[in-house]
PDB file of C-alpha atoms in Angstrom:
ATOM      1  CA  MET A  56      10.306 -45.101  40.343  1.00  0.00           C
ATOM      2  CA  ASN A  57      13.361 -47.357  41.230  1.00  0.00           C
ATOM      3  CA  MET A  58      15.952 -45.266  39.501  1.00  0.00           C
ATOM      4  CA  LYS A  59      14.092 -42.255  41.551  1.00  0.00           C
ATOM      5  CA  ARG A  60      14.764 -44.345  44.933  1.00  0.00           C
ATOM      6  CA  SER A  61      18.112 -45.325  43.588  1.00  0.00           C
ATOM      7  CA  GLY A  62      19.346 -41.585  42.984  1.00  0.00           C
ATOM      8  CA  LEU A  63      17.934 -40.685  46.364  1.00  0.00           C
ATOM      9  CA  TYR A  64      20.058 -43.375  47.949  1.00  0.00           C
ATOM     10  CA  LEU A  65      23.485 -42.474  46.145  1.00  0.00           C
ATOM     11  CA  PHE A  66      22.677 -38.682  46.799  1.00  0.00           C
ATOM     12  CA  ALA A  67      22.163 -40.138  50.535  1.00  0.00           C
ATOM     13  CA  CYS A  68      25.086 -41.714  50.395  1.00  0.00           C
ATOM     14  CA  PHE A  69      27.641 -38.811  49.039  1.00  0.00           C
ATOM     15  CA  PHE A  70      26.035 -36.498  51.564  1.00  0.00           C
ATOM     16  CA  LEU A  71      27.102 -39.014  54.530  1.00  0.00           C
ATOM     17  CA  THR A  72      30.638 -39.553  53.254  1.00  0.00           C
ATOM     18  CA  VAL A  73      31.073 -36.159  52.347  1.00  0.00           C
ATOM     19  CA  CYS A  74      29.481 -34.297  55.296  1.00  0.00           C
ATOM     20  CA  ALA A  75      29.530 -36.370  58.231  1.00  0.00           C
ATOM     21  CA  PRO A  76      33.380 -36.379  59.011  1.00  0.00           C
ATOM     22  CA  SER A  77      33.382 -32.700  58.752  1.00  0.00           C
ATOM     23  CA  ILE A  78      30.327 -32.407  61.040  1.00  0.00           C
ATOM     24  CA  ALA A  79      31.720 -34.949  63.586  1.00  0.00           C
ATOM     25  CA  GLN A  80      35.471 -33.994  63.551  1.00  0.00           C
ATOM     26  CA  ASP A  81      37.370 -32.769  66.678  1.00  0.00           C
ATOM     27  CA  TYR A  82      38.927 -29.658  66.158  1.00  0.00           C
ATOM     28  CA  LEU A  83      41.134 -27.600  68.558  1.00  0.00           C
ATOM     29  CA  VAL A  84      40.960 -23.294  68.772  1.00  0.00           C
ATOM     30  CA  THR A  85      44.973 -21.498  69.454  1.00  0.00           C
ATOM     31  CA  VAL A  86      45.200 -18.640  71.468  1.00  0.00           C
ATOM     32  CA  THR A  87      45.382 -16.618  68.454  1.00  0.00           C
ATOM     33  CA  GLY A  88      41.508 -17.734  67.481  1.00  0.00           C
ATOM     34  CA  ASP A  89      43.085 -20.140  64.732  1.00  0.00           C
ATOM     35  CA  THR A  90      40.424 -23.542  64.764  1.00  0.00           C
ATOM     36  CA  ILE A  91      42.305 -26.289  63.639  1.00  0.00           C
ATOM     37  CA  ARG A  92      40.625 -29.451  62.762  1.00  0.00           C
ATOM     38  CA  GLY A  93      41.695 -33.204  62.179  1.00  0.00           C
ATOM     39  CA  GLU A  94      41.741 -35.731  64.598  1.00  0.00           C
ATOM     40  CA  LEU A  95      42.989 -34.997  67.998  1.00  0.00           C
ATOM     41  CA  LYS A  96      45.329 -36.695  70.573  1.00  0.00           C
ATOM     42  CA  PRO A  97      45.383 -35.104  73.908  1.00  0.00           C
ATOM     43  CA  LEU A  98      48.726 -35.390  76.088  1.00  0.00           C
ATOM     44  CA  THR A  99      47.793 -35.148  79.392  1.00  0.00           C
ATOM     45  CA  PHE A 100      50.341 -37.046  81.156  1.00  0.00           C
ATOM     46  CA  GLY A 101      53.271 -35.030  82.836  1.00  0.00           C
ATOM     47  CA  MET A 102      54.146 -31.666  83.218  1.00  0.00           C
ATOM     48  CA  ASP A 103      54.399 -31.017  79.436  1.00  0.00           C
ATOM     49  CA  LYS A 104      50.705 -31.253  78.598  1.00  0.00           C
ATOM     50  CA  LYS A 105      49.605 -30.611  74.970  1.00  0.00           C
ATOM     51  CA  VAL A 106      47.606 -31.824  72.462  1.00  0.00           C
ATOM     52  CA  GLN A 107      48.478 -33.527  69.238  1.00  0.00           C
ATOM     53  CA  VAL A 108      46.348 -33.062  65.711  1.00  0.00           C
ATOM     54  CA  VAL A 109      46.524 -35.113  62.756  1.00  0.00           C
ATOM     55  CA  GLY A 110      45.381 -33.379  59.880  1.00  0.00           C
ATOM     56  CA  ALA A 111      43.841 -34.567  56.652  1.00  0.00           C
ATOM     57  CA  ASP A 112      46.955 -34.508  55.416  1.00  0.00           C
ATOM     58  CA  LYS A 113      48.242 -36.878  58.085  1.00  0.00           C
ATOM     59  CA  LYS A 114      50.456 -34.401  58.858  1.00  0.00           C
ATOM     60  CA  LYS A 115      51.105 -34.571  62.729  1.00  0.00           C
ATOM     61  CA  THR A 116      51.316 -30.934  64.688  1.00  0.00           C
ATOM     62  CA  THR A 117      51.566 -30.277  68.319  1.00  0.00           C
ATOM     63  CA  TYR A 118      50.379 -27.585  70.253  1.00  0.00           C
ATOM     64  CA  PRO A 119      51.352 -26.983  73.694  1.00  0.00           C
ATOM     65  CA  MET A 120      49.169 -26.292  76.317  1.00  0.00           C
ATOM     66  CA  PHE A 121      49.866 -22.658  76.802  1.00  0.00           C
ATOM     67  CA  GLN A 122      48.790 -22.461  73.080  1.00  0.00           C
ATOM     68  CA  VAL A 123      45.928 -23.469  73.463  1.00  0.00           C
ATOM     69  CA  ARG A 124      42.361 -22.050  74.133  1.00  0.00           C
ATOM     70  CA  THR A 125      40.189 -24.990  73.988  1.00  0.00           C
ATOM     71  CA  TYR A 126      39.877 -28.012  72.078  1.00  0.00           C
ATOM     72  CA  LYS A 127      36.560 -30.347  71.317  1.00  0.00           C
ATOM     73  CA  TRP A 128      37.299 -34.300  71.725  1.00  0.00           C
ATOM     74  CA  LYS A 129      34.817 -36.947  71.399  1.00  0.00           C
ATOM     75  CA  ASN A 130      31.750 -34.306  72.069  1.00  0.00           C
ATOM     76  CA  ASP A 131      33.387 -32.648  75.041  1.00  0.00           C
ATOM     77  CA  PHE A 132      35.059 -29.555  75.383  1.00  0.00           C
ATOM     78  CA  TYR A 133      38.716 -29.080  77.458  1.00  0.00           C
ATOM     79  CA  GLN A 134      39.991 -26.123  78.488  1.00  0.00           C
ATOM     80  CA  PRO A 135      43.692 -25.268  80.103  1.00  0.00           C
ATOM     81  CA  VAL A 136      42.689 -24.425  83.884  1.00  0.00           C
ATOM     82  CA  LYS A 137      44.488 -23.502  87.113  1.00  0.00           C
ATOM     83  CA  GLY A 138      43.826 -26.245  89.552  1.00  0.00           C
ATOM     84  CA  PRO A 139      44.869 -27.826  92.764  1.00  0.00           C
ATOM     85  CA  ASP A 140      48.651 -29.246  90.923  1.00  0.00           C
ATOM     86  CA  GLY A 141      49.020 -26.372  88.468  1.00  0.00           C
ATOM     87  CA  TYR A 142      47.462 -26.105  85.336  1.00  0.00           C
ATOM     88  CA  ALA A 143      45.884 -28.718  83.570  1.00  0.00           C
ATOM     89  CA  PHE A 144      43.540 -29.650  80.467  1.00  0.00           C
ATOM     90  CA  MET A 145      40.049 -29.549  82.224  1.00  0.00           C
ATOM     91  CA  LYS A 146      37.149 -31.163  80.873  1.00  0.00           C
ATOM     92  CA  VAL A 147      33.917 -27.924  80.780  1.00  0.00           C
ATOM     93  CA  ILE A 148      30.931 -29.499  82.228  1.00  0.00           C
ATOM     94  CA  LYS A 149      29.359 -26.113  82.896  1.00  0.00           C
ATOM     95  CA  SER A 150      30.023 -23.120  81.606  1.00  0.00           C
ATOM     96  CA  GLY A 151      29.061 -19.205  82.997  1.00  0.00           C
ATOM     97  CA  TYR A 152      30.322 -16.982  85.605  1.00  0.00           C
ATOM     98  CA  LEU A 153      30.878 -19.717  87.654  1.00  0.00           C
ATOM     99  CA  SER A 154      32.257 -22.728  85.419  1.00  0.00           C
ATOM    100  CA  LEU A 155      32.010 -26.337  86.643  1.00  0.00           C
ATOM    101  CA  PHE A 156      34.633 -28.819  85.441  1.00  0.00           C
ATOM    102  CA  ALA A 157      36.128 -32.398  85.526  1.00  0.00           C
ATOM    103  CA  TYR A 158      40.164 -32.647  85.984  1.00  0.00           C
ATOM    104  CA  GLN A 159      42.062 -35.941  86.122  1.00  0.00           C
ATOM    105  CA  LEU A 160      43.139 -36.572  89.985  1.00  0.00           C
ATOM    106  CA  PRO A 161      47.158 -37.462  90.538  1.00  0.00           C
ATOM    107  CA  ASN A 162      47.891 -40.831  88.831  1.00  0.00           C
ATOM    108  CA  GLN A 163      44.247 -41.282  87.047  1.00  0.00           C
ATOM    109  CA  VAL A 164      42.945 -41.276  83.459  1.00  0.00           C
ATOM    110  CA  THR A 165      39.780 -40.695  84.347  1.00  0.00           C
ATOM    111  CA  TYR A 166      38.197 -37.292  84.944  1.00  0.00           C
ATOM    112  CA  ASP A 167      36.901 -37.631  88.365  1.00  0.00           C
ATOM    113  CA  GLY A 168      37.858 -34.630  90.503  1.00  0.00           C
ATOM    114  CA  GLN A 169      35.650 -31.340  90.441  1.00  0.00           C
ATOM    115  CA  PHE A 170      36.528 -27.841  90.463  1.00  0.00           C
ATOM    116  CA  LEU A 171      34.693 -24.407  90.358  1.00  0.00           C
ATOM    117  CA  LEU A 172      35.878 -21.081  88.658  1.00  0.00           C
ATOM    118  CA  LYS A 173      34.553 -17.712  88.728  1.00  0.00           C
ATOM    119  CA  LYS A 174      34.730 -15.225  86.116  1.00  0.00           C
ATOM    120  CA  ASP A 175      36.874 -12.961  88.655  1.00  0.00           C
ATOM    121  CA  GLY A 176      39.387 -16.024  89.165  1.00  0.00           C
ATOM    122  CA  LYS A 177      38.308 -17.441  92.627  1.00  0.00           C
ATOM    123  CA  SER A 178      38.002 -20.925  92.239  1.00  0.00           C
ATOM    124  CA  THR A 179      38.073 -24.042  94.878  1.00  0.00           C
ATOM    125  CA  GLU A 180      38.182 -27.687  94.466  1.00  0.00           C
ATOM    126  CA  VAL A 181      34.451 -29.396  94.950  1.00  0.00           C
ATOM    127  CA  PRO A 182      35.405 -31.575  98.855  1.00  0.00           C
ATOM    128  CA  ASN A 183      33.587 -34.611  99.723  1.00  0.00           C
ATOM    129  CA  LEU A 184      33.973 -33.835 103.876  1.00  0.00           C
ATOM    130  CA  THR A 185      33.586 -30.370 103.724  1.00  0.00           C
ATOM    131  CA  PHE A 186      31.163 -29.692 101.082  1.00  0.00           C
ATOM    132  CA  LYS A 187      28.457 -27.741 103.012  1.00  0.00           C
ATOM    133  CA  LYS A 188      31.182 -25.170 104.488  1.00  0.00           C
ATOM    134  CA  ALA A 189      33.154 -24.692 101.038  1.00  0.00           C
ATOM    135  CA  MET A 190      30.192 -24.151  99.086  1.00  0.00           C
ATOM    136  CA  LYS A 191      28.479 -21.744 101.585  1.00  0.00           C
ATOM    137  CA  ASN A 192      31.844 -19.666 101.716  1.00  0.00           C
ATOM    138  CA  PHE A 193      32.832 -19.508  98.151  1.00  0.00           C
ATOM    139  CA  LEU A 194      28.880 -18.576  96.896  1.00  0.00           C
ATOM    140  CA  GLU A 195      28.791 -15.964  99.784  1.00  0.00           C
ATOM    141  CA  ASP A 196      28.044 -13.258  97.229  1.00  0.00           C
ATOM    142  CA  CYS A 197      24.493 -14.449  96.349  1.00  0.00           C
ATOM    143  CA  PRO A 198      22.990 -15.387  99.865  1.00  0.00           C
ATOM    144  CA  THR A 199      20.175 -16.857  98.492  1.00  0.00           C
ATOM    145  CA  VAL A 200      21.803 -20.286  97.278  1.00  0.00           C
ATOM    146  CA  ALA A 201      24.324 -20.008 100.280  1.00  0.00           C
ATOM    147  CA  ASP A 202      21.408 -20.011 102.564  1.00  0.00           C
ATOM    148  CA  ARG A 203      19.773 -23.313 100.843  1.00  0.00           C
ATOM    149  CA  ILE A 204      23.129 -24.909 101.473  1.00  0.00           C
ATOM    150  CA  ASP A 205      23.557 -23.920 104.513  1.00  0.00           C
ATOM    151  CA  HIS A 206      20.123 -25.227 105.710  1.00  0.00           C
ATOM    152  CA  ASP A 207      20.568 -28.565 103.722  1.00  0.00           C
ATOM    153  CA  GLU A 208      18.316 -27.377 100.618  1.00  0.00           C
ATOM    154  CA  LEU A 209      21.424 -28.242  98.244  1.00  0.00           C
ATOM    155  CA  ASN A 210      23.634 -30.559  98.940  1.00  0.00           C
ATOM    156  CA  LYS A 211      26.605 -32.113  96.288  1.00  0.00           C
ATOM    157  CA  ARG A 212      24.178 -34.512  94.455  1.00  0.00           C
ATOM    158  CA  ASP A 213      22.513 -30.999  93.632  1.00  0.00           C
ATOM    159  CA  LEU A 214      25.912 -29.585  91.999  1.00  0.00           C
ATOM    160  CA  TYR A 215      24.478 -28.629  88.594  1.00  0.00           C
ATOM    161  CA  GLN A 216      21.624 -27.261  90.193  1.00  0.00           C
ATOM    162  CA  ILE A 217      24.073 -25.208  92.484  1.00  0.00           C
ATOM    163  CA  VAL A 218      25.910 -23.828  89.569  1.00  0.00           C
ATOM    164  CA  ASP A 219      22.488 -23.005  87.827  1.00  0.00           C
ATOM    165  CA  GLU A 220      21.206 -20.971  90.687  1.00  0.00           C
ATOM    166  CA  TYR A 221      24.540 -18.971  91.329  1.00  0.00           C
ATOM    167  CA  ASN A 222      24.808 -18.166  87.730  1.00  0.00           C
ATOM    168  CA  ALA A 223      21.236 -16.997  87.612  1.00  0.00           C
ATOM    169  CA  CYS A 224      21.464 -15.080  90.154  1.00  0.00           C
ATOM    170  CA  ILE A 225      24.760 -13.433  89.014  1.00  0.00           C
ATOM    171  CA  GLN A 226      22.712 -12.809  86.231  1.00  0.00           C
ATOM    172  CA  SER A 227      20.140 -10.652  87.996  1.00  0.00           C
ATOM    173  CA  LYS A 228      22.661  -8.815  89.863  1.00  0.00           C
ATOM    174  CA  THR A 229      24.408  -7.900  86.809  1.00  0.00           C
ATOM    175  CA  VAL A 230      21.014  -6.744  84.857  1.00  0.00           C
ATOM    176  CA  ASP A 231      19.662  -4.937  87.583  1.00  0.00           C
ATOM    177  CA  HIS A 232      22.997  -3.064  88.330  1.00  0.00           C
ATOM    178  CA  GLY A 233      22.791  -2.079  84.738  1.00  0.00           C
ATOM    179  CA  LYS A 234      19.235  -0.948  85.391  1.00  0.00           C
ATOM    180  CA  ILE A 235      20.398   1.169  88.696  1.00  0.00           C
ATOM    181  CA  ILE A 236      23.818   2.913  86.357  1.00  0.00           C
ATOM    182  CA  ALA A 237      20.986   3.871  83.737  1.00  0.00           C
ATOM    183  CA  GLN A 238      18.657   5.051  85.917  1.00  0.00           C
ATOM    184  CA  ARG A 239      21.419   7.693  87.186  1.00  0.00           C
ATOM    185  CA  ALA A 240      22.567   8.306  83.876  1.00  0.00           C
ATOM    186  CA  VAL A 241      19.065   9.756  82.672  1.00  0.00           C
ATOM    187  CA  ALA A 242      18.451  11.415  86.532  1.00  0.00           C
ATOM    188  CA  GLU A 243      21.704  13.208  85.945  1.00  0.00           C
ATOM    189  CA  LYS A 244      20.767  14.418  83.072  1.00  0.00           C
ATOM    190  CA  LYS A 245      17.405  15.829  84.146  1.00  0.00           C
ATOM    191  CA  LEU A 246      18.953  16.768  86.936  1.00  0.00           C
ATOM    192  CA  SER A 247      21.405  18.845  84.741  1.00  0.00           C
ATOM    193  CA  ALA A 248      18.781  20.835  83.160  1.00  0.00           C
ATOM    194  CA  TRP A 249      16.977  21.583  86.853  1.00  0.00           C
ATOM    195  CA  ASP A 250      20.073  22.836  87.915  1.00  0.00           C
ATOM    196  CA  VAL A 251      21.033  25.391  85.557  1.00  0.00           C
ATOM    197  CA  LEU A 252      17.183  27.161  86.014  1.00  0.00           C
ATOM    198  CA  GLU A 253      17.685  26.777  90.010  1.00  0.00           C
ATOM    199  CA  GLU A 254      20.996  28.541  89.661  1.00  0.00           C
ATOM    200  CA  LYS A 255      19.486  31.244  87.573  1.00  0.00           C
ATOM    201  CA  VAL A 256      16.405  31.426  89.822  1.00  0.00           C
ATOM    202  CA  LYS A 257      19.280  32.135  92.320  1.00  0.00           C
ATOM    203  CA  GLY A 258      20.884  34.854  90.523  1.00  0.00           C
ATOM    204  CA  GLU A 259      18.371  37.097  89.737  1.00  0.00           C
ATOM    205  CA  ALA A 260      17.169  39.863  92.387  1.00  0.00           C
ATOM    206  CA  ASP A 261      14.139  39.007  94.705  1.00  0.00           C
ATOM    207  CA  PHE A 262      10.916  38.767  93.218  1.00  0.00           C
ATOM    208  CA  GLU A 263       7.326  37.789  94.063  1.00  0.00           C
ATOM    209  CA  GLY A 264       7.618  34.176  94.611  1.00  0.00           C
ATOM    210  CA  LYS A 265      11.259  33.464  94.374  1.00  0.00           C
ATOM    211  CA  ALA A 266      11.417  31.295  97.780  1.00  0.00           C
ATOM    212  CA  ASN A 267       8.552  29.706  96.721  1.00  0.00           C
ATOM    213  CA  ALA A 268      10.214  28.697  92.831  1.00  0.00           C
ATOM    214  CA  LEU A 269      13.309  27.592  94.621  1.00  0.00           C
ATOM    215  CA  GLU A 270      11.580  25.409  97.477  1.00  0.00           C
ATOM    216  CA  MET A 271       9.663  23.798  94.222  1.00  0.00           C
ATOM    217  CA  ILE A 272      12.943  22.927  92.475  1.00  0.00           C
ATOM    218  CA  GLN A 273      14.473  21.470  95.468  1.00  0.00           C
ATOM    219  CA  ASP A 274      10.974  19.557  95.630  1.00  0.00           C
ATOM    220  CA  ILE A 275      11.300  18.389  92.061  1.00  0.00           C
ATOM    221  CA  LYS A 276      15.291  17.361  92.309  1.00  0.00           C
ATOM    222  CA  GLY A 277      14.251  15.459  95.397  1.00  0.00           C
ATOM    223  CA  ARG A 278      11.963  13.612  93.144  1.00  0.00           C
ATOM    224  CA  ILE A 279      14.162  12.862  90.291  1.00  0.00           C
ATOM    225  CA  SER A 280      16.477  11.582  92.169  1.00  0.00           C
ATOM    226  CA  ARG A 281      14.768   9.025  93.932  1.00  0.00           C
ATOM    227  CA  ALA A 282      12.749   8.218  90.440  1.00  0.00           C
ATOM    228  CA  GLU A 283       8.909   9.343  91.890  1.00  0.00           C
ATOM    229  CA  LYS A 284       6.061  11.066  89.784  1.00  0.00           C
ATOM    230  CA  ILE A 285       6.433  14.768  90.181  1.00  0.00           C
ATOM    231  CA  PRO A 286       2.683  16.136  90.797  1.00  0.00           C
ATOM    232  CA  ASN A 287       1.346  18.470  88.554  1.00  0.00           C
ATOM    233  CA  PHE A 288       0.082  21.039  90.749  1.00  0.00           C
ATOM    234  CA  VAL A 289       4.119  21.411  91.827  1.00  0.00           C
ATOM    235  CA  LEU A 290       4.721  21.842  88.146  1.00  0.00           C
ATOM    236  CA  GLU A 291       1.491  24.250  87.627  1.00  0.00           C
ATOM    237  CA  GLY A 292       2.973  26.143  90.518  1.00  0.00           C
ATOM    238  CA  LEU A 293       6.113  26.655  89.925  1.00  0.00           C
ATOM    239  CA  LYS A 294       5.108  27.955  86.184  1.00  0.00           C
ATOM    240  CA  SER A 295       3.448  30.284  87.875  1.00  0.00           C
ATOM    241  CA  SER A 296       5.949  31.601  89.931  1.00  0.00           C
ATOM    242  CA  LEU A 297       8.273  31.897  86.968  1.00  0.00           C
ATOM    243  CA  THR A 298       6.461  33.984  84.455  1.00  0.00           C
ATOM    244  CA  GLN A 299       9.433  36.175  83.820  1.00  0.00           C
ATOM    245  CA  ASP A 300      10.622  36.208  80.263  1.00  0.00           C
ATOM    246  CA  THR A 301      14.354  35.513  82.163  1.00  0.00           C
ATOM    247  CA  PHE A 302      13.087  32.467  83.136  1.00  0.00           C
ATOM    248  CA  LYS A 303      11.271  30.832  79.810  1.00  0.00           C
ATOM    249  CA  GLN A 304      14.202  29.142  77.955  1.00  0.00           C
ATOM    250  CA  PRO A 305      15.609  27.751  81.476  1.00  0.00           C
ATOM    251  CA  LEU A 306      12.072  26.724  82.507  1.00  0.00           C
ATOM    252  CA  GLU A 307      11.225  24.725  79.330  1.00  0.00           C
ATOM    253  CA  ASP A 308      14.479  22.995  78.948  1.00  0.00           C
ATOM    254  CA  ALA A 309      13.735  21.822  82.304  1.00  0.00           C
ATOM    255  CA  LEU A 310      10.289  20.837  81.680  1.00  0.00           C
ATOM    256  CA  LYS A 311      11.074  18.891  78.602  1.00  0.00           C
ATOM    257  CA  GLU A 312      13.478  16.793  80.798  1.00  0.00           C
ATOM    258  CA  LEU A 313      10.613  15.361  82.334  1.00  0.00           C
ATOM    259  CA  ASN A 314       8.718  14.168  79.178  1.00  0.00           C
TER     260      ASN A 314
END
């Protein structure tokens, strides 16, 4: 029993010794997608910002800021961002369509500044005195969030919540927009078959029920465009008006698009 416990103890020690450093190890990702692991030393002072990496072989390699996509250091992630004073490494606080970063204010080593960046490139500092006005204008493309800020339901203390709600709003709009595009594509496909039928009917010599058939086709096309259900009596009325063999195939093709 003691030997078994001793074996488990030795295995646990071996696992922690071998695996823990690799799990906890910091790393840097270059702009070309290479992941460099090792001991990191960010050099964030002055204009020439860079990150030094000490590898397992103790070799030191320095990466200028514009060769770095992101790096993980002491359980936080950093990336180059164009801020109020030019490009700098900023700490990622929240990421999304709207990302929140912390940055070093002039002549400070701590990351006390707050910066917001949208994926479309628009950005702003997070101000103290003019927070309400600045945020309302910056987030105006999501009126529900902007209105809550304007009515003091959300303020600077709720910054994390503001970012989350804004990103949820944008996500909802993106999904809705995607659905609209998909619906339009389906409608256009359906309408194409009905356009063919309509042109076929128009091109035929006058026959009994032609005017009614064209009127019903127009009604059906309108309902397709509005994503409305087409009543069965309209479809049956159209079928009874287009009994000639010349309409058989285009009518079948058009009706298939409604299934």
